[in-house]
Amino acid sequence: MNPDELSLNAMTINPKSIDLRQHEERVRSDSLSSTGSYGKFVLRQRVAQLMTCMEDVSSDEDLHEELSRSIDQAFLICGRKMVPKTLDFRLHLVTWNVATASPPRDVRSLLQLDIPGSDIDMYIIGLQEVNSKVLNFLSDLAFDDPWSIYLMDILAPHGYVKLSSIRLQGLLLLTFVKHQHIPFVQDIRTNYIRTGLFGYWGNKGGVTVRMSVYGHMVCFMNCHLPAHMENTNQRLDDFERMLDTQQFDDDNTGNILDHDLVFCFGDLNFRITDFGIHFIREAINSNKYNLLWEKDQLNIAKKKEQFLQGFLEGPLKFKPTYKFDQNSDVYDTSSKKRKPAWTDRILWKLKDVSGSDPGETTGSDFEEFLKVSLDKYTSHMSYGISDHKPVTGTFTLQLKPLILTPSVTLKPEGEWNADHDSLISYSVAKDFPSSTWDWIGLYRVGFRHTNDYVTYAWVKDDEISFSEDCNQVYMNADDIPLDGGEFLLCYHCHNLQCLAGISQPFQIRPGRNLGLKEEENRESPFKTESPMGPDF
């Protein structure tokens, strides 16, 4: 495979493509590396020795009491470190047809950042009709698009990291997650499908990301379906085709509907049929949205179409989100006077769910492992940059973690100084799918996305020692920032397309040549690195 294929649309991280060309002799290996934790092994041995000693302990009651207190203390220590039996994972999903507009000034309310204690763990943000004119699109291929940059600027200070993004012309799907969850979000893959112009054009279609969240397979699909009242059948045909034909390279979850949990959302473009525009507007003005539900094309289809069975949606207790005059909350006053409609929707489906009341907690046949609760489903009328209003769904995924500890533990060895080569120690879990393409990146604390590394070391090429319990790699002093600061080490797993382990923050002392470098920069103000960074 060409190394450039490693940097397609999404999470695939391809550090320093120049280095990849220098390593053409590298032989890919998907072999498994199985090293255990030495610390746990020693603990198990000592517990076994304690059990043996207990048989020989005298009948001294004071001694028994002292031992009991010590064991109680050990349980307390373990209890503080143990993952709870179930985890409430909060998900906030956004869908918005932005009509080629630039980002607004403030999206804090859209992201619930203005609500104290909202405690969102993951953001999934799906946009439609992002500006995809030729110059804009080519620029976005080389750099992050304006929406991604804008959202990173807002979310990074709150501790969120962009894990993946995928773009298909005007469709954009972004994933942000809280820092502490990063090692537990694994096996990240993306895909897309075009449905415009008989499948040859990407103005309509879907972009998809799937991932393992604490061991549970979750898939998100952002869609833009055909417009206009009369195209209901085409919308349904395209929707079904997206679900059927998008494939992932995985024996167990190759198809979208094979995942434990699926979210489908976007500008689905379904309209309100039969009722005239005056009746619809009167029902909206009097807040009697329920009068319109039975004539909503998607509600009708969910009762008839087999492929939609099991998909759930919250109640439509908010105004139809299309079509508005720009920068207002007034429905279309143009000569076309389109009827208002709930075009922007969020659906979800748990594996083997046969149906349940919307908004209620639902579960699958393995509901002791995964449940979904819809906390809030609403539109946001204050945003006027588009003729659509954004829609958000806030969910609680109550799940039993199937992964309790990070797959990789790593740490810097000794004190790091920018003037000297440094060592990294790491160990991996049993059956961890290591590869010769794995690498360890040096990131500044507060990094914004997974490609935001300062430098990196290949775990195989830069390896200096290995054993069953611990491996070591070195990082060249020339690659370590001279200004020092607070940093993290992150292990990127090629086979799982994720950061499988993150170190604790640590300090790097500034180098002695920092002043000389600053002087050189002042003397040569026009000497800059390529704006594309090391990946190009």
XYZ file of C-alpha atoms in Angstrom:
536
model
C 0.000 0.000 0.000
C 1.244 3.501 -0.805
C 2.139 5.302 2.474
C 0.101 8.302 1.303
C -2.987 6.119 1.631
C -2.436 6.341 5.370
C -3.708 9.930 5.391
C -7.124 9.703 3.820
C -10.117 11.565 5.199
C -10.120 10.895 8.827
C -8.387 9.551 11.883
C -5.546 7.902 9.953
C -2.430 9.572 11.328
C 0.576 9.680 9.018
C 3.470 11.407 10.817
C 6.172 12.874 8.617
C 5.544 11.375 5.219
C 9.181 12.185 4.397
C 10.233 9.715 7.081
C 7.852 7.141 5.668
C 9.627 7.363 2.321
C 12.940 6.982 4.096
C 11.625 3.780 5.639
C 10.500 2.102 2.431
C 12.422 -0.967 3.471
C 10.125 -1.272 6.485
C 8.133 -4.502 6.339
C 4.605 -4.137 7.605
C 3.675 -6.458 10.401
C 0.313 -6.972 12.005
C 1.665 -9.535 14.413
C 0.459 -9.366 17.972
C 2.766 -8.367 20.787
C 1.898 -9.876 24.160
C 3.655 -8.408 27.138
C 2.075 -8.391 30.547
C 2.316 -6.029 33.451
C 5.203 -6.875 35.746
C 3.677 -4.877 38.578
C 0.447 -6.887 38.537
C 2.412 -10.124 38.391
C 4.351 -9.185 41.520
C 1.145 -8.193 43.324
C -0.461 -11.535 42.512
C 2.609 -13.350 43.822
C 2.535 -11.428 47.096
C -1.186 -12.041 47.586
C -0.553 -15.782 47.075
C 2.279 -15.635 49.623
C -0.010 -13.850 52.081
C -2.601 -16.617 51.751
C 0.097 -19.158 52.582
C 1.277 -17.139 55.580
C -2.279 -16.860 56.899
C -2.288 -20.638 57.442
C 0.729 -20.316 59.766
C -0.448 -17.259 61.730
C -0.898 -17.842 65.438
C -4.233 -17.467 67.203
C -3.228 -14.025 68.516
C -6.409 -11.904 68.240
C -4.464 -8.616 68.131
C -2.448 -9.886 65.193
C -5.632 -10.961 63.403
C -7.150 -7.522 63.958
C -4.047 -5.753 62.657
C -3.978 -7.925 59.532
C -7.685 -7.288 58.977
C -7.136 -3.512 59.128
C -4.302 -3.791 56.606
C -6.440 -5.824 54.218
C -9.297 -3.318 54.585
C -6.863 -0.557 53.649
C -5.824 -2.512 50.538
C -9.478 -2.831 49.499
C -9.957 0.922 49.958
C -6.973 1.657 47.713
C -8.277 -0.714 45.035
C -11.787 0.724 45.322
C -10.565 4.239 44.624
C -8.890 3.047 41.424
C -11.566 0.645 40.190
C -13.831 1.589 37.296
C -17.510 1.571 38.339
C -19.591 -1.381 37.161
C -21.498 0.918 34.827
C -20.401 4.165 33.231
C -22.721 7.024 32.284
C -21.198 8.326 29.054
C -22.744 11.616 27.933
C -23.019 12.211 24.191
C -24.020 15.478 22.535
C -24.905 15.224 18.845
C -25.311 18.249 16.547
C -26.742 18.341 13.022
C -26.846 21.579 11.040
C -27.231 22.489 7.385
C -25.079 25.637 7.384
C -25.912 26.686 3.785
C -22.232 27.497 2.962
C -22.103 30.082 5.762
C -19.045 30.780 7.900
C -19.181 29.851 11.604
C -21.198 32.208 13.844
C -19.647 34.244 16.624
C -20.784 32.038 19.485
C -21.922 28.400 19.652
C -21.664 27.873 23.423
C -25.400 27.299 23.813
C -25.390 24.907 20.853
C -22.677 22.852 22.585
C -24.187 23.253 26.088
C -21.025 24.995 27.272
C -23.192 27.646 28.919
C -24.904 25.043 31.133
C -23.053 24.403 34.413
C -22.373 20.728 35.039
C -23.444 19.525 31.584
C -20.466 17.109 31.661
C -20.472 16.071 28.006
C -18.004 13.243 27.301
C -18.185 13.211 23.491
C -19.351 15.597 20.772
C -20.451 14.325 17.377
C -20.954 17.268 15.007
C -22.461 16.695 11.564
C -22.683 19.599 9.119
C -24.236 19.766 5.665
C -23.616 22.271 2.861
C -20.244 23.379 4.171
C -18.758 25.728 1.570
C -17.325 23.420 -1.098
C -16.532 25.776 -3.958
C -13.377 24.668 -5.742
C -10.949 27.094 -4.048
C -12.470 26.531 -0.611
C -12.477 22.753 -1.010
C -8.862 22.571 -2.230
C -7.775 24.783 0.655
C -9.645 22.569 3.122
C -7.859 19.489 1.747
C -4.479 21.035 2.581
C -5.511 22.644 5.865
C -8.247 22.135 8.412
C -11.488 23.690 7.207
C -12.751 26.865 8.976
C -15.468 24.970 10.876
C -13.009 22.409 12.270
C -10.579 25.133 13.335
C -13.383 27.154 14.909
C -14.753 24.198 16.889
C -11.268 23.143 18.042
C -10.653 26.692 19.276
C -13.838 26.497 21.337
C -13.619 22.931 22.671
C -9.870 22.484 23.302
C -9.793 24.875 26.306
C -12.533 22.724 27.865
C -10.400 19.571 27.604
C -11.738 18.111 24.337
C -9.571 16.649 21.577
C -10.616 16.140 17.964
C -10.317 12.396 17.329
C -11.553 12.191 13.747
C -12.983 14.115 10.837
C -14.294 13.086 7.439
C -15.367 15.334 4.575
C -17.362 14.654 1.408
C -17.803 17.952 -0.459
C -20.334 19.807 1.707
C -20.715 17.020 4.286
C -18.485 17.190 7.364
C -18.452 14.883 10.399
C -16.318 15.692 13.465
C -15.667 13.735 16.666
C -14.427 15.376 19.875
C -13.873 13.536 23.146
C -12.807 14.428 26.680
C -9.113 13.852 27.253
C -9.566 11.104 29.862
C -11.578 8.931 27.450
C -9.094 8.992 24.551
C -7.401 5.598 25.231
C -10.817 3.931 25.500
C -12.066 5.111 22.087
C -10.465 2.674 19.654
C -10.798 1.061 16.237
C -11.743 4.354 14.584
C -12.692 3.978 10.915
C -14.438 6.267 8.443
C -16.313 5.840 5.194
C -18.519 7.779 2.802
C -20.995 7.222 0.005
C -22.109 9.547 -2.802
C -25.743 9.498 -3.908
C -25.953 12.695 -5.980
C -26.098 12.383 -9.774
C -26.694 8.614 -9.649
C -23.861 8.105 -7.184
C -21.214 10.108 -9.051
C -21.544 13.411 -7.184
C -21.090 14.095 -3.481
C -23.502 16.989 -3.027
C -25.785 14.354 -1.489
C -24.770 11.236 0.401
C -23.420 10.220 3.776
C -20.202 10.299 5.802
C -19.666 7.774 8.563
C -17.387 7.172 11.519
C -17.382 4.036 13.664
C -15.479 3.368 16.874
C -15.246 1.178 19.932
C -16.278 3.129 23.045
C -15.106 1.205 26.110
C -15.457 -1.946 24.012
C -18.915 -1.194 22.557
C -19.113 -0.680 18.782
C -20.856 2.606 17.914
C -21.450 4.051 14.435
C -22.459 7.597 13.413
C -23.725 8.532 9.933
C -24.241 12.137 8.818
C -26.592 12.282 5.811
C -27.866 14.756 3.253
C -30.819 13.291 1.376
C -32.554 14.616 -1.789
C -34.760 17.684 -1.413
C -38.344 18.580 -2.457
C -41.717 17.277 -1.387
C -42.165 14.831 -4.273
C -38.853 12.956 -3.750
C -39.851 10.863 -0.732
C -39.174 7.544 -2.447
C -35.745 8.677 -3.610
C -34.911 9.786 -0.069
C -35.902 6.392 1.276
C -34.024 4.537 -1.468
C -30.837 6.529 -0.810
C -31.161 6.124 2.953
C -31.537 2.351 2.640
C -28.636 2.166 0.203
C -26.369 4.062 2.602
C -27.144 1.643 5.407
C -26.672 -1.415 3.193
C -23.591 -0.574 1.146
C -21.192 1.276 3.451
C -18.719 -1.343 4.596
C -15.889 -1.471 7.121
C -12.940 -3.845 7.030
C -14.112 -5.873 9.997
C -15.453 -9.419 10.215
C -17.818 -8.662 13.106
C -19.036 -5.153 12.273
C -18.561 -4.878 8.526
C -21.953 -3.250 7.967
C -23.382 -0.169 9.660
C -26.258 -2.102 11.231
C -23.853 -4.708 12.660
C -22.769 -2.211 15.330
C -24.107 -2.273 18.878
C -25.458 1.263 18.497
C -26.101 3.327 15.356
C -26.938 7.030 15.021
C -28.266 8.378 11.691
C -28.796 12.113 11.449
C -28.528 15.118 9.166
C -30.625 17.056 6.689
C -32.905 14.149 5.845
C -35.196 16.532 3.926
C -38.498 14.813 4.822
C -41.486 17.149 4.574
C -45.017 17.543 5.957
C -47.446 16.221 3.385
C -51.159 16.945 2.670
C -51.565 19.940 4.994
C -51.489 23.385 3.426
C -49.011 26.094 4.402
C -51.595 28.124 6.374
C -52.666 25.173 8.517
C -49.024 24.244 9.192
C -48.076 27.771 10.214
C -51.155 28.106 12.436
C -50.301 24.826 14.212
C -46.735 26.080 14.747
C -47.848 29.497 16.030
C -50.173 27.827 18.539
C -47.446 25.301 19.591
C -49.670 22.379 18.504
C -46.858 20.466 16.818
C -48.581 17.152 17.471
C -51.196 18.026 14.828
C -48.456 17.759 12.208
C -46.715 14.559 13.326
C -48.967 12.088 11.506
C -48.295 13.783 8.158
C -44.528 13.938 8.604
C -43.039 11.807 5.813
C -40.383 10.232 8.047
C -42.945 9.272 10.706
C -45.059 7.662 7.990
C -42.051 5.809 6.567
C -40.992 4.446 9.977
C -44.319 2.623 10.167
C -44.059 1.128 6.675
C -40.409 0.650 5.700
C -38.727 -2.520 6.951
C -35.223 -1.016 6.967
C -36.363 1.699 9.420
C -37.774 -0.768 11.953
C -36.094 -0.354 15.326
C -34.928 3.208 14.677
C -36.011 5.579 17.428
C -36.425 9.336 17.581
C -37.344 11.771 20.292
C -40.684 13.628 20.126
C -40.775 16.619 17.766
C -41.656 19.160 20.454
C -39.881 22.020 18.713
C -40.637 24.175 15.692
C -39.918 22.750 12.240
C -36.334 23.724 11.410
C -36.778 24.654 7.714
C -37.143 27.006 5.850
C -36.276 30.384 7.445
C -35.299 33.758 6.109
C -31.626 34.280 6.827
C -30.758 35.903 10.171
C -34.327 35.632 11.434
C -36.811 33.233 12.968
C -39.394 34.011 10.271
C -40.376 31.228 7.894
C -39.762 31.632 4.155
C -41.181 34.910 2.827
C -39.724 34.492 -0.686
C -41.911 33.948 -3.721
C -41.519 30.168 -3.287
C -42.964 30.240 0.258
C -41.885 26.701 1.076
C -43.891 24.891 3.738
C -42.110 24.538 7.097
C -40.754 21.034 7.761
C -38.700 19.012 10.228
C -35.940 18.307 7.722
C -33.160 18.023 10.312
C -33.418 14.853 12.384
C -31.562 12.487 14.720
C -32.388 8.755 14.780
C -30.731 5.948 16.717
C -30.952 2.192 16.895
C -29.647 -0.383 19.341
C -28.903 -3.806 17.980
C -31.996 -6.062 18.141
C -34.312 -3.323 19.392
C -37.836 -3.939 18.104
C -39.359 -0.655 19.198
C -39.969 1.507 22.235
C -41.521 4.784 23.227
C -39.307 7.667 22.048
C -37.352 9.375 24.797
C -37.554 6.470 27.187
C -34.551 4.420 28.263
C -34.140 1.573 25.816
C -31.932 -1.463 25.711
C -30.938 -4.352 23.522
C -30.889 -8.073 24.191
C -27.633 -7.394 26.014
C -29.117 -4.400 27.863
C -27.122 -5.214 30.969
C -24.116 -4.013 28.924
C -25.527 -1.004 27.042
C -28.549 1.262 27.443
C -29.412 4.568 25.797
C -31.407 7.429 27.279
C -32.402 10.528 25.340
C -32.001 13.474 27.713
C -32.912 16.314 25.355
C -33.946 16.698 21.715
C -34.389 20.254 20.506
C -33.689 22.930 17.909
C -31.818 26.196 18.460
C -33.783 29.104 17.055
C -31.231 31.815 17.882
C -28.850 30.786 15.085
C -29.685 32.568 11.840
C -26.714 32.120 9.477
C -28.634 29.516 7.464
C -32.153 28.782 6.264
C -32.010 25.742 8.586
C -31.922 25.800 12.380
C -29.496 23.412 14.093
C -30.843 20.410 15.985
C -29.147 18.718 18.939
C -29.700 15.480 20.804
C -28.133 14.859 24.204
C -27.874 11.206 25.225
C -26.651 9.177 28.170
C -25.068 5.879 27.217
C -25.177 3.684 30.290
C -22.591 1.077 29.501
C -20.594 -1.608 31.204
C -16.945 -0.941 30.304
C -15.441 -3.922 28.499
C -12.042 -2.195 28.536
C -10.998 -1.225 32.044
C -7.427 -0.005 31.544
C -5.561 1.597 28.630
C -4.009 -0.889 26.215
C -0.637 0.839 26.528
C 1.073 2.406 29.534
C 4.020 4.684 28.885
C 6.198 7.185 30.695
C 9.283 9.340 30.174
C 12.440 7.980 31.777
C 14.276 10.371 34.090
C 14.385 14.127 33.687
C 14.020 15.399 30.141
C 16.199 18.206 28.824
C 15.952 19.685 25.331
C 19.723 19.352 24.917
C 19.846 15.559 25.323
C 18.349 12.450 23.777
C 15.609 11.035 25.979
C 14.127 7.625 26.738
C 10.517 6.416 26.769
C 9.388 3.221 28.481
C 6.158 1.511 27.561
C 4.337 -1.772 28.032
C 1.318 -3.158 26.217
C -1.602 -5.350 27.212
C -1.813 -8.995 26.306
C -2.977 -9.562 22.704
C -2.454 -5.890 21.836
C -2.342 -5.610 17.998
C 1.017 -3.873 17.679
C 2.503 -2.992 14.292
C 5.762 -1.695 12.839
C 3.775 1.424 11.921
C 3.048 2.286 15.585
C 4.674 5.423 16.941
C 4.868 7.497 20.124
C 4.161 11.201 19.768
C 5.282 14.074 21.965
C 2.356 16.465 22.515
C 2.051 19.683 24.438
C -0.480 19.595 27.275
C -3.786 20.894 25.903
C -3.261 19.549 22.374
C -6.232 20.084 20.066
C -6.262 17.049 17.782
C -4.477 13.751 17.253
C -2.161 15.176 14.561
C -1.097 17.963 16.898
C 2.172 16.272 17.912
C 5.496 18.117 18.188
C 7.619 15.123 17.189
C 7.464 11.332 17.357
C 9.490 8.119 17.581
C 8.782 4.846 15.778
C 8.308 2.116 18.359
C 10.338 -0.366 16.288
C 12.905 1.714 14.379
C 13.810 3.805 17.437
C 13.700 0.893 19.868
C 16.773 0.390 22.046
C 15.577 -2.414 24.323
C 12.642 -4.760 24.690
C 11.517 -7.476 27.042
C 8.377 -9.298 27.995
C 7.488 -6.590 30.506
C 8.873 -3.316 29.169
C 10.151 -1.751 25.951
C 12.202 1.402 25.498
C 12.593 3.802 22.588
C 14.648 6.965 22.326
C 13.743 10.437 21.129
C 16.421 12.517 19.457
C 17.355 15.784 21.173
C 17.203 17.601 17.814
C 13.455 16.911 17.701
C 12.653 18.062 21.244
C 11.467 21.706 21.496
C 14.224 23.954 22.838
C 11.770 26.099 24.793
C 10.688 23.122 26.922
C 7.391 23.171 28.759
C 4.744 20.668 29.868
C 4.188 17.673 27.609
C 2.467 14.300 27.206
C 3.475 11.113 25.431
C 0.802 9.360 23.339
C 1.066 5.913 21.737
C -0.563 5.712 18.317
C -1.707 2.233 17.286
C -1.875 1.830 13.511
C -4.116 -1.247 13.554
C -6.672 0.360 15.882
C -6.261 3.885 14.445
C -6.287 5.464 17.887
C -4.150 6.818 20.699
C -4.041 3.657 22.795
C -2.137 5.128 25.723
C -1.328 8.541 27.203
C 1.325 9.330 29.791
C 0.993 11.634 32.763
C 2.077 15.245 32.078
C 5.787 15.919 32.571
C 8.215 18.820 32.248
C 10.969 19.292 29.675
C 13.687 21.711 30.691
C 14.603 24.348 28.080
C 17.789 23.806 26.089
C 20.934 25.894 26.467
C 20.747 26.958 22.813
C 17.302 28.520 23.151
C 18.687 32.079 23.171
C 20.784 31.393 20.067
C 17.764 30.048 18.195
C 15.668 33.095 19.146
C 18.460 35.366 17.897
C 18.545 33.489 14.564
C 14.790 33.917 14.223
C 15.081 37.664 14.812
C 17.835 37.946 12.195
C 15.837 35.923 9.636
C 12.184 36.955 10.074
C 11.222 35.549 6.664
C 12.601 32.082 7.365
C 9.576 29.932 8.171
C 8.659 26.296 7.953
C 6.185 25.019 5.427
C 2.658 25.996 6.557
C 1.553 22.456 5.708
C 3.609 21.003 8.549
C 5.556 17.751 8.636
C 2.822 15.584 7.094
C 3.345 17.028 3.627
